[in-house]
Coordinates of C-alpha atoms in Angstrom, one line a residue:
Chain A
M1 CA -11.1 19.8 22.8
S2 CA -10.6 16.1 22.0
E3 CA -7.7 15.4 19.7
I4 CA -9.9 13.8 16.8
E5 CA -13.7 14.6 16.4
V6 CA -15.7 13.1 13.9
R7 CA -19.3 14.6 13.1
H8 CA -22.2 13.2 11.1
L9 CA -19.3 11.7 9.1
S10 CA -21.1 9.8 5.8
K11 CA -19.1 8.4 2.7
T12 CA -20.9 7.6 -0.4
F13 CA -19.1 5.6 -3.0
T14 CA -20.7 6.1 -6.6
Q15 CA -20.1 3.8 -9.4
K16 CA -21.5 4.4 -12.4
D17 CA -25.4 4.9 -11.3
L18 CA -24.8 2.4 -8.3
K19 CA -24.5 4.5 -5.1
V20 CA -22.9 2.4 -2.1
D21 CA -23.2 4.0 1.4
A22 CA -20.0 3.2 3.2
L23 CA -20.5 5.2 6.0
S24 CA -23.3 6.5 7.4
D25 CA -23.6 9.5 10.5
I26 CA -20.5 8.2 12.1
N27 CA -19.9 10.3 15.5
I28 CA -16.9 9.8 17.7
N29 CA -14.2 12.0 20.2
I30 CA -11.0 10.8 20.4
E31 CA -8.6 12.3 23.4
K32 CA -5.4 12.9 23.7
G33 CA -3.5 9.9 24.6
D34 CA -6.2 7.5 24.0
I35 CA -5.4 4.3 22.1
Y36 CA -8.6 4.0 20.3
G37 CA -9.8 1.1 18.4
I38 CA -12.1 1.0 15.5
I39 CA -13.5 -3.0 15.2
G40 CA -15.7 -4.4 12.7
M41 CA -15.9 -7.3 9.6
S42 CA -14.4 -6.7 6.6
G43 CA -16.4 -4.4 4.3
A44 CA -17.7 -3.1 7.8
G45 CA -16.1 0.5 6.1
K46 CA -13.7 1.1 8.6
S47 CA -10.9 1.3 6.5
T48 CA -12.9 4.1 4.5
L49 CA -13.3 5.9 8.3
V50 CA -9.6 5.8 9.2
R51 CA -8.8 7.8 5.7
C52 CA -11.3 10.4 6.5
L53 CA -9.8 10.8 9.5
N54 CA -6.4 12.4 7.2
Y55 CA -8.8 13.5 4.5
L56 CA -7.0 10.6 2.1
E57 CA -10.8 9.8 1.5
R58 CA -12.8 13.0 1.3
P59 CA -16.2 12.6 3.3
T60 CA -19.1 13.3 1.2
D61 CA -21.0 14.8 4.2
G62 CA -19.9 16.0 7.9
Q63 CA -16.7 17.2 9.4
V64 CA -13.2 15.3 10.9
I65 CA -11.8 17.9 13.5
V66 CA -8.4 17.1 14.3
R67 CA -7.2 19.1 17.1
G68 CA -9.4 21.9 16.5
Q69 CA -8.9 22.2 12.7
E70 CA -11.9 21.4 10.5
M71 CA -9.9 19.4 7.7
G72 CA -12.6 19.9 5.2
A73 CA -11.7 23.5 5.3
L74 CA -8.2 23.5 4.3
S75 CA -6.7 23.8 0.8
E76 CA -4.5 21.5 -0.5
K77 CA -1.3 22.6 0.5
E78 CA -3.0 23.0 4.2
L79 CA -3.7 19.6 4.3
R80 CA -0.4 18.0 3.0
Q81 CA 0.9 20.1 6.1
A82 CA -1.6 18.9 8.4
R83 CA -1.4 15.2 6.9
M84 CA 2.7 15.4 7.8
K85 CA 1.4 15.2 11.9
I86 CA -1.3 12.6 11.1
A87 CA 1.2 9.4 10.7
M88 CA -0.2 6.1 9.1
I89 CA 1.1 2.8 9.0
F90 CA -0.7 0.0 6.9
Q91 CA -1.4 -3.9 6.7
S92 CA 1.2 -4.7 4.0
F93 CA 3.6 -2.0 5.0
N94 CA 4.1 -0.1 2.0
L95 CA 7.8 0.5 2.3
L96 CA 9.4 1.7 -0.8
Q97 CA 11.0 -1.3 -2.0
Q98 CA 13.8 0.4 -3.9
K99 CA 15.0 1.9 -0.8
N100 CA 16.9 0.4 2.5
A101 CA 15.7 1.0 5.8
V102 CA 16.9 4.2 6.6
E103 CA 16.0 6.2 3.2
N104 CA 12.6 4.7 3.9
I105 CA 12.5 6.4 7.4
S106 CA 14.1 9.5 6.1
F107 CA 11.7 9.8 3.1
P108 CA 9.1 12.1 5.3
L109 CA 11.6 14.2 6.7
R110 CA 13.4 14.7 3.0
I111 CA 9.9 15.5 1.1
Q112 CA 9.8 18.2 3.7
G113 CA 13.1 19.5 3.0
T114 CA 15.2 18.4 5.6
P115 CA 18.7 18.1 5.0
K116 CA 20.2 14.4 3.9
K117 CA 22.6 14.3 6.8
E118 CA 19.9 15.4 9.7
A119 CA 17.3 13.4 7.9
K120 CA 19.7 10.1 8.2
A121 CA 20.8 11.1 11.9
R122 CA 17.2 11.0 12.7
A123 CA 16.4 8.0 10.8
K124 CA 19.2 6.2 12.8
E125 CA 17.8 7.1 15.9
L126 CA 14.5 5.8 15.3
L127 CA 16.1 2.5 14.2
R128 CA 17.2 2.3 17.7
T129 CA 13.6 2.8 18.9
V130 CA 12.1 0.1 17.2
G131 CA 14.8 -2.3 17.8
L132 CA 16.2 -2.8 14.4
S133 CA 19.8 -1.0 14.9
D134 CA 21.3 -3.3 12.9
K135 CA 19.0 -3.4 9.6
A136 CA 19.6 0.0 8.8
K137 CA 21.4 -1.2 5.4
S138 CA 18.7 -3.8 4.7
Y139 CA 15.8 -3.7 2.1
P140 CA 12.4 -4.0 2.6
S141 CA 12.7 -7.1 0.6
Q142 CA 15.6 -8.9 3.3
L143 CA 13.0 -7.6 6.3
S144 CA 10.7 -10.1 8.0
G145 CA 7.2 -8.7 8.2
G146 CA 7.4 -8.1 11.6
Q147 CA 10.4 -6.2 10.8
Q148 CA 9.3 -4.6 8.2
Q149 CA 6.4 -3.1 10.0
R150 CA 8.9 -1.7 12.8
V151 CA 10.7 0.2 10.0
A152 CA 7.5 1.3 8.7
I153 CA 6.7 2.9 12.5
A154 CA 9.7 4.1 12.5
R155 CA 9.1 6.0 9.2
A156 CA 5.8 7.1 10.9
L157 CA 7.3 8.7 14.1
A158 CA 10.2 10.4 11.9
C159 CA 8.2 14.0 11.6
D160 CA 6.9 13.6 15.1
P161 CA 3.5 13.4 14.6
D162 CA 0.5 13.8 17.1
I163 CA -1.6 11.2 15.8
L164 CA -0.9 7.4 14.5
L165 CA -3.3 6.0 12.4
C166 CA -3.2 1.7 12.2
D167 CA -4.9 0.3 9.3
E168 CA -4.8 -3.2 9.8
A169 CA -1.0 -3.1 11.4
T170 CA -0.7 -6.1 12.4
S171 CA -3.6 -8.2 10.0
A172 CA -0.6 -9.8 8.2
L173 CA 1.5 -10.7 11.3
D174 CA 2.1 -14.0 12.9
P175 CA 0.3 -14.0 16.6
Q176 CA 4.2 -13.5 18.3
T177 CA 4.7 -10.8 15.7
T178 CA 1.4 -9.1 16.7
D179 CA 1.9 -8.8 20.3
Q180 CA 5.5 -7.7 19.7
I181 CA 4.1 -4.9 17.7
L182 CA 1.2 -4.0 19.6
D183 CA 3.6 -3.9 22.4
L184 CA 5.8 -1.5 20.7
I185 CA 2.6 0.6 19.7
K186 CA 1.5 0.8 23.7
E187 CA 5.3 1.9 24.5
I188 CA 4.9 4.7 21.8
N189 CA 1.8 5.9 23.0
E190 CA 3.1 6.1 26.7
S191 CA 6.4 7.4 25.8
L192 CA 5.5 9.9 23.2
H193 CA 1.7 10.8 24.3
L194 CA 0.8 10.1 20.9
T195 CA -3.3 9.4 20.2
I196 CA -3.1 6.0 18.3
V197 CA -6.3 5.1 16.2
I198 CA -6.5 1.8 15.3
I199 CA -8.7 -0.4 13.0
T200 CA -8.7 -4.2 13.1
H201 CA -11.1 -6.7 13.0
Q202 CA -9.4 -8.5 15.4
M203 CA -11.2 -8.4 19.2
S204 CA -8.0 -9.5 20.5
V205 CA -5.8 -6.5 19.2
I206 CA -8.6 -4.0 21.0
Q207 CA -8.3 -6.0 24.2
K208 CA -4.9 -5.9 24.2
I209 CA -4.0 -2.4 24.0
C210 CA -7.1 -0.1 23.1
N211 CA -8.6 2.1 26.1
R212 CA -11.9 2.8 23.8
V213 CA -13.6 1.1 21.1
A214 CA -16.2 1.9 18.3
I215 CA -17.8 -0.8 16.5
I216 CA -18.7 -0.4 13.0
E217 CA -21.1 -2.9 11.2
N218 CA -22.5 -1.7 7.5
G219 CA -21.4 1.5 7.9
H220 CA -22.8 2.3 11.1
L221 CA -21.4 3.1 14.5
V222 CA -23.3 0.4 16.6
E223 CA -21.6 1.0 20.0
E224 CA -18.6 3.0 21.2
G225 CA -17.1 3.1 24.8
R226 CA -14.5 1.8 27.2
V227 CA -13.0 -1.5 25.7
E228 CA -13.7 -3.3 29.3
D229 CA -17.3 -2.0 29.2
I230 CA -18.0 -3.4 25.7
F231 CA -16.1 -6.7 26.5
N232 CA -17.9 -7.1 29.6
H233 CA -21.3 -6.2 28.3
P234 CA -21.5 -6.2 24.8
K235 CA -24.9 -4.6 23.9
S236 CA -25.1 -4.8 20.1
R237 CA -25.1 -8.2 18.1
A238 CA -22.4 -6.9 16.3
A239 CA -20.0 -6.5 19.6
R240 CA -21.4 -9.8 20.8
E241 CA -20.6 -11.5 17.6
L242 CA -16.8 -10.0 17.5
I243 CA -16.6 -10.9 20.9
F244 CA -17.4 -15.0 20.6
R245 CA -16.1 -15.4 17.5
E246 CA -12.8 -14.1 18.5
V247 CA -12.9 -16.4 21.8
H248 CA -14.6 -19.6 20.0
G249 CA -13.2 -19.3 16.4
D250 CA -15.6 -18.8 13.3
P251 CA -18.9 -17.0 13.8
P252 CA -20.8 -20.1 12.6
T253 CA -19.5 -22.1 15.2
L254 CA -21.5 -19.8 18.0
Q255 CA -24.9 -21.3 17.7
S256 CA -24.1 -24.7 16.9
P257 CA -22.8 -26.2 19.8
I258 CA -24.5 -24.2 22.1
D259 CA -28.0 -24.9 20.7
E260 CA -26.8 -28.8 21.1
I261 CA -27.1 -28.6 24.7
T262 CA -30.8 -27.6 25.6
E263 CA -31.0 -28.4 29.2
G264 CA -30.0 -25.7 31.8
T265 CA -29.0 -22.2 31.8
K266 CA -26.2 -20.9 30.0
I267 CA -23.8 -18.1 31.0
R268 CA -21.1 -16.1 30.0
I269 CA -18.5 -15.3 32.9
V270 CA -16.2 -12.7 32.2
F271 CA -12.6 -12.5 34.4
T272 CA -11.9 -9.2 35.4
A273 CA -10.2 -8.8 38.6
N274 CA -9.7 -12.1 39.9
S275 CA -6.5 -14.1 40.3
A276 CA -5.3 -16.3 38.1
F277 CA -4.3 -18.7 41.0
E278 CA -7.9 -19.0 42.0
P279 CA -9.5 -22.2 40.9
V280 CA -12.8 -20.4 40.8
V281 CA -15.0 -22.6 38.6
S282 CA -13.8 -26.1 40.6
N283 CA -14.7 -24.5 43.8
M284 CA -17.9 -23.4 43.1
I285 CA -18.8 -27.1 41.8
L286 CA -17.1 -28.2 45.1
K287 CA -19.4 -25.9 47.2
F288 CA -22.2 -26.8 45.7
G289 CA -21.8 -30.2 45.0
Q290 CA -23.5 -29.7 41.4
P291 CA -22.0 -30.2 38.0
V292 CA -21.1 -27.3 35.6
N293 CA -20.5 -27.8 32.1
I294 CA -18.1 -25.8 30.5
L295 CA -19.0 -25.1 26.9
R296 CA -16.2 -22.5 26.0
A297 CA -13.2 -21.3 27.6
N298 CA -10.8 -18.4 26.6
T299 CA -8.6 -17.3 29.5
R300 CA -5.2 -15.9 29.6
N301 CA -3.3 -15.5 32.7
V302 CA -1.9 -11.4 32.2
G303 CA 0.7 -11.0 34.6
G304 CA -1.1 -12.8 37.6
V305 CA -4.9 -11.9 36.5
A306 CA -6.7 -14.0 34.6
K307 CA -8.5 -12.5 31.8
G308 CA -11.0 -13.6 29.4
D309 CA -14.1 -15.4 29.2
M310 CA -16.0 -18.9 29.8
I311 CA -19.3 -19.8 28.9
L312 CA -20.6 -22.3 31.6
Q313 CA -24.3 -24.3 31.5
L314 CA -25.6 -24.4 34.9
P315 CA -27.8 -26.9 36.3
V316 CA -31.7 -27.1 35.5
D317 CA -32.6 -26.1 39.1
R318 CA -33.4 -22.3 39.7
E319 CA -32.6 -22.1 43.2
T320 CA -29.2 -23.6 42.6
R321 CA -28.5 -21.4 39.3
L322 CA -29.1 -18.5 41.3
Q323 CA -26.7 -18.8 44.2
M324 CA -23.8 -20.1 41.5
E325 CA -24.4 -16.5 39.9
D326 CA -24.2 -14.9 43.2
Y327 CA -21.4 -16.4 43.9
L328 CA -19.3 -15.7 40.8
K329 CA -20.4 -12.0 41.6
E330 CA -19.2 -12.1 44.9
R331 CA -15.7 -13.2 43.0
G332 CA -15.5 -10.1 41.0
L333 CA -16.6 -11.9 38.0
E334 CA -19.1 -10.5 35.5
V335 CA -21.9 -12.8 34.3
E336 CA -24.6 -12.8 32.2
E337 CA -26.9 -15.1 30.5
V338 CA -26.5 -16.1 27.1
T339 CA -29.6 -16.2 25.0
T340 CA -29.2 -17.7 21.4
Chain B
M1 CA 38.0 -9.0 -47.5
D2 CA 39.7 -5.5 -48.1
M3 CA 40.5 -2.1 -46.2
K4 CA 37.8 -0.5 -48.3
T5 CA 35.0 -2.7 -47.5
I6 CA 36.1 -2.9 -43.4
Q7 CA 36.3 0.8 -43.5
L8 CA 32.7 0.7 -45.2
L9 CA 31.5 -1.7 -42.5
A10 CA 33.3 0.0 -39.4
N11 CA 31.4 3.2 -40.3
G12 CA 28.0 1.8 -40.8
L13 CA 28.4 0.3 -37.7
L14 CA 29.3 3.4 -35.9
E15 CA 26.1 5.2 -38.2
T16 CA 24.2 2.6 -36.8
V17 CA 25.0 3.0 -33.0
Y18 CA 24.6 7.0 -33.5
M19 CA 21.5 6.6 -35.0
T20 CA 20.0 4.0 -32.1
L21 CA 21.2 5.8 -29.2
V22 CA 20.5 9.2 -30.2
S23 CA 17.0 8.6 -31.5
T24 CA 16.0 6.6 -28.2
A25 CA 17.7 9.6 -26.3
L26 CA 15.3 12.0 -27.9
G27 CA 12.7 9.5 -28.0
Y28 CA 12.8 9.4 -24.2
L29 CA 13.0 13.0 -23.8
I30 CA 9.4 13.0 -25.4
G31 CA 7.9 9.5 -24.3
L32 CA 9.1 9.9 -20.7
P33 CA 6.9 13.1 -19.7
V34 CA 3.9 11.6 -21.8
G35 CA 4.3 8.0 -20.0
I36 CA 4.4 9.9 -16.6
L37 CA 1.2 12.2 -18.0
L38 CA -1.0 9.0 -19.0
T39 CA 0.0 7.5 -15.6
V40 CA -1.1 10.3 -13.5
T41 CA -4.2 11.4 -15.5
D42 CA -5.7 8.0 -15.6
K43 CA -8.8 7.2 -14.1
E44 CA -6.7 5.2 -11.7
G45 CA -3.9 7.8 -11.4
I46 CA -2.7 10.3 -8.7
R47 CA -4.5 13.4 -10.8
P48 CA -7.3 11.8 -12.9
N49 CA -8.2 13.7 -15.7
A50 CA -10.2 11.9 -18.6
F51 CA -9.6 14.9 -21.3
I52 CA -5.8 14.8 -21.4
Y53 CA -5.7 11.2 -21.0
R54 CA -8.3 10.3 -24.0
I55 CA -6.4 13.1 -26.0
L56 CA -2.8 11.3 -25.2
D57 CA -4.3 8.0 -25.6
V58 CA -5.6 8.5 -29.2
I59 CA -2.5 10.3 -30.5
I60 CA -0.5 7.6 -29.3
N61 CA -2.6 5.0 -31.1
I62 CA -2.4 6.8 -34.5
M63 CA 0.6 7.2 -34.2
R64 CA 1.6 3.6 -33.2
S65 CA -0.6 2.3 -35.7
I66 CA 1.1 3.3 -39.0
P67 CA 3.9 0.9 -40.2
F68 CA 7.5 2.4 -40.0
L69 CA 8.2 2.4 -43.6
I70 CA 5.2 3.9 -44.5
L71 CA 5.9 6.7 -41.5
L72 CA 9.5 7.0 -42.7
I73 CA 7.7 8.0 -46.1
L74 CA 5.2 10.1 -45.1
L75 CA 7.6 12.3 -42.7
I76 CA 10.3 13.1 -45.8
P77 CA 8.4 16.9 -46.1
F78 CA 8.9 17.2 -42.5
T79 CA 12.3 15.5 -42.4
R80 CA 13.7 17.9 -45.1
F81 CA 12.2 20.7 -43.5
L82 CA 13.6 20.1 -40.1
V83 CA 17.3 18.7 -41.4
G84 CA 17.5 20.1 -44.8
K85 CA 17.5 16.7 -46.3
S86 CA 15.4 13.4 -46.3
Y87 CA 18.4 11.3 -46.6
G88 CA 21.2 10.2 -44.3
T89 CA 21.9 9.0 -41.0
T90 CA 20.6 12.6 -39.2
A91 CA 17.5 12.7 -41.4
T92 CA 16.6 9.1 -40.1
I93 CA 16.7 10.2 -36.9
V94 CA 13.5 11.9 -37.5
P95 CA 11.2 9.5 -38.5
L96 CA 12.6 7.3 -35.6
V97 CA 12.1 9.5 -32.8
V98 CA 8.7 10.0 -34.1
S99 CA 8.2 6.2 -34.2
A100 CA 9.9 5.6 -30.6
A101 CA 8.0 8.4 -28.5
P102 CA 4.7 6.8 -28.3
Y103 CA 5.9 3.8 -28.2
I104 CA 8.5 4.9 -25.3
A105 CA 5.5 6.8 -23.8
R106 CA 3.4 3.1 -23.2
M107 CA 6.8 1.5 -22.4
V108 CA 6.8 4.2 -19.4
E109 CA 3.2 4.2 -18.6
S110 CA 3.0 0.5 -18.0
S111 CA 6.0 0.6 -16.2
L112 CA 4.9 3.1 -13.8
K113 CA 1.3 1.7 -13.0
E114 CA 3.2 -1.4 -11.9
V115 CA 4.1 0.5 -8.9
D116 CA 2.2 -0.7 -5.8
A117 CA -0.9 1.7 -5.1
G118 CA -0.4 1.3 -1.4
V119 CA 3.1 2.6 -1.6
I120 CA 1.4 5.7 -3.1
E121 CA -1.1 6.0 -0.4
A122 CA 1.6 5.7 1.8
A123 CA 3.5 8.6 0.3
R124 CA 0.1 11.1 0.4
S125 CA -0.5 10.0 3.6
M126 CA 3.0 11.8 4.9
G127 CA 2.0 14.8 2.9
A128 CA 4.0 14.7 -0.3
S129 CA 2.6 16.3 -3.3
N130 CA 1.8 15.0 -6.9
L131 CA 5.0 16.4 -7.5
T132 CA 7.0 14.5 -5.1
I133 CA 5.2 11.3 -5.6
V134 CA 5.7 11.3 -9.6
F135 CA 9.9 11.9 -9.1
R136 CA 10.5 10.3 -5.3
V137 CA 8.2 7.6 -5.6
L138 CA 7.0 6.3 -8.8
L139 CA 10.1 7.1 -11.1
V140 CA 12.5 5.5 -8.2
E141 CA 9.9 2.6 -7.6
A142 CA 9.9 1.7 -11.3
K143 CA 13.5 2.2 -12.4
T144 CA 14.3 -1.6 -12.7
S145 CA 11.4 -1.7 -14.9
L146 CA 12.0 1.4 -17.0
I147 CA 15.4 0.5 -17.8
T148 CA 14.2 -2.8 -18.6
G149 CA 11.8 -1.1 -20.9
A150 CA 14.2 1.1 -22.5
T151 CA 16.6 -2.0 -22.8
I152 CA 13.4 -3.4 -25.1
T153 CA 13.0 0.1 -26.8
L154 CA 16.5 0.0 -27.8
G155 CA 16.1 -3.0 -29.4
T156 CA 13.1 -2.0 -31.5
I157 CA 15.1 1.1 -32.5
L158 CA 17.7 -0.8 -33.9
G159 CA 15.7 -2.8 -36.3
Y160 CA 14.2 0.2 -37.0
S161 CA 17.4 2.0 -38.0
A162 CA 17.9 -0.8 -40.2
M163 CA 14.9 -0.6 -42.0
A164 CA 15.6 3.0 -43.0
G165 CA 18.3 1.8 -45.0
T166 CA 15.9 1.3 -48.0
V167 CA 15.5 5.1 -48.1
A168 CA 19.3 5.6 -47.7
G169 CA 18.8 6.2 -44.2
G170 CA 22.6 5.3 -43.6
G171 CA 23.8 2.5 -41.4
L172 CA 24.3 -1.2 -41.3
G173 CA 20.8 -1.3 -42.5
D174 CA 21.7 0.7 -45.6
I175 CA 24.8 -1.3 -46.6
A176 CA 22.9 -4.5 -46.5
I177 CA 20.8 -3.2 -49.0
Q178 CA 23.0 -1.4 -51.2
Y179 CA 25.4 -4.2 -51.5
G180 CA 23.7 -7.3 -50.3
Y181 CA 20.2 -6.7 -51.8
Y182 CA 21.1 -4.8 -54.9
R183 CA 24.7 -5.7 -55.8
W184 CA 24.0 -9.3 -54.7
Q185 CA 27.3 -9.3 -52.7
T186 CA 25.5 -12.1 -50.1
D187 CA 28.9 -11.5 -48.1
I188 CA 28.6 -8.3 -47.1
M189 CA 24.9 -8.6 -46.3
L190 CA 25.8 -11.6 -43.9
I191 CA 28.6 -9.6 -41.9
T192 CA 25.6 -6.7 -41.5
V193 CA 23.3 -9.3 -40.1
A194 CA 26.3 -10.5 -37.9
L195 CA 26.9 -7.1 -36.7
L196 CA 23.4 -6.1 -35.7
V197 CA 23.1 -9.8 -33.7
I198 CA 26.1 -8.5 -31.8
L199 CA 25.2 -4.7 -31.3
F200 CA 21.7 -6.0 -30.1
Q201 CA 23.2 -8.8 -27.5
I202 CA 25.6 -6.3 -26.5
F203 CA 22.6 -3.7 -26.0
Q204 CA 20.5 -6.1 -24.0
M205 CA 23.1 -7.7 -22.0
I206 CA 24.4 -4.2 -20.9
G207 CA 20.4 -2.8 -20.4
M208 CA 19.7 -6.0 -18.0
K209 CA 22.6 -6.2 -15.9
I210 CA 22.2 -2.5 -15.0
A211 CA 18.4 -3.2 -14.6
S212 CA 19.4 -6.1 -12.2
A213 CA 22.0 -4.4 -10.4
L214 CA 19.7 -1.6 -9.1
D215 CA 16.6 -4.0 -8.5
H216 CA 16.6 -4.1 -4.5
R217 CA 13.0 -6.2 -4.5
K218 CA 15.3 -9.6 -4.9

């Protein structure tokens, strides 16, 4: 049994006489312990999708089954009960501005009727978990964005949820804080065996912590699978765009610079298991004595392993090119031709 | 100034304070729930209900469009029925409340609508019921704005209470009209005006102090 099962889910918004299909026939399975990414450009429908998971939005069609329970079949009261085990964090943190950190974290417990003292003790414990013990009495306005999101995460964990939904949780944060929050989410996933669903428009977020990803475009699910597979061999146009944009800046720049160089074949290589210390490209150039043009590169050293990708322009000569591709493949790199 | 005049003014001051505070309090007794209902049933609210919203909206608009002086006279039979007489401070409270309640309802509505929709959504995602959202999110998050609104209301009611002096409503307004206008005793009128100004300042100052002391958004 999947933790979350989405079957033929559709959502149509009706405004006056205008019908907008926000989501059409979405099918996904999220297993227990997954960190499941849902990625798409803004307006793709991903925020609507995540709100259908806890029925903040009621789907027009289809089913959402959470831990074997069909959400659509629940009464209003049962639904509220179910939501207590499906926590959610948001892009704008959404903390109560007039309550301090401890009161904010206690809030979900208090509305369930937990005695004040008990709720407060639990809140303090959670503040420790998120590394903010010294901010118990601070109000949201006195906290930085990253700290506010930590309080929000602590609040989300207050009721021992089974699932944590993250709606663009790091989109309002700087890259460094984003990394810290993602580390925290990963830590929670491992220590509490929580199933996590992450909505984002950033491929880097998916790459960093997700094990599976669904790509949503114009309300349709265009690609779904393991993050590595999709990053290494993106099939859909949307996936390619998301990956390339992430690596090389804005989407419009994707076409132009590549197109300027018309000679030779362009390939994209993806570093997977290579040692970060092996100068693969340099060695290849030395070996073949032929120049190679690096059009773009985005690699990072993650724990001694090179992660990321490059776009190379290889010599026109077909023979050399094929040999080079084989050379790269032998070294464990993923190679694919770029056809734009 | 003789003792009698001082006694008269002190009495008028007390009457004014009494009318203003009691009317505002009773006004909130009606206006606060109506304001909450308006916020909740609005199409962007947590439980939209076009029917209820429309009805309240129309009633409030009608009541708010009647000038207070005319309301004062229109309500005389009603006041007499309720209080037994149509003059004096207690009687004045009736039209004051009738006029304050819709005003307060609008004030409350606008305060509650300032509450960030994201915070309400977060509460819903935690399994909060609508009642919980009203009492533990809306009213708590909007408290500064609500208190500011109450301060403004208090000032308005203070002004109205003075207006009630024209129909023997008691209080400082009554004294100003009786002595200052009908008897040409400008000095007494000026003193009542000064007292009203001071009273207004005190209300305003206390209200704003409380509002800012309770505000944690700084």
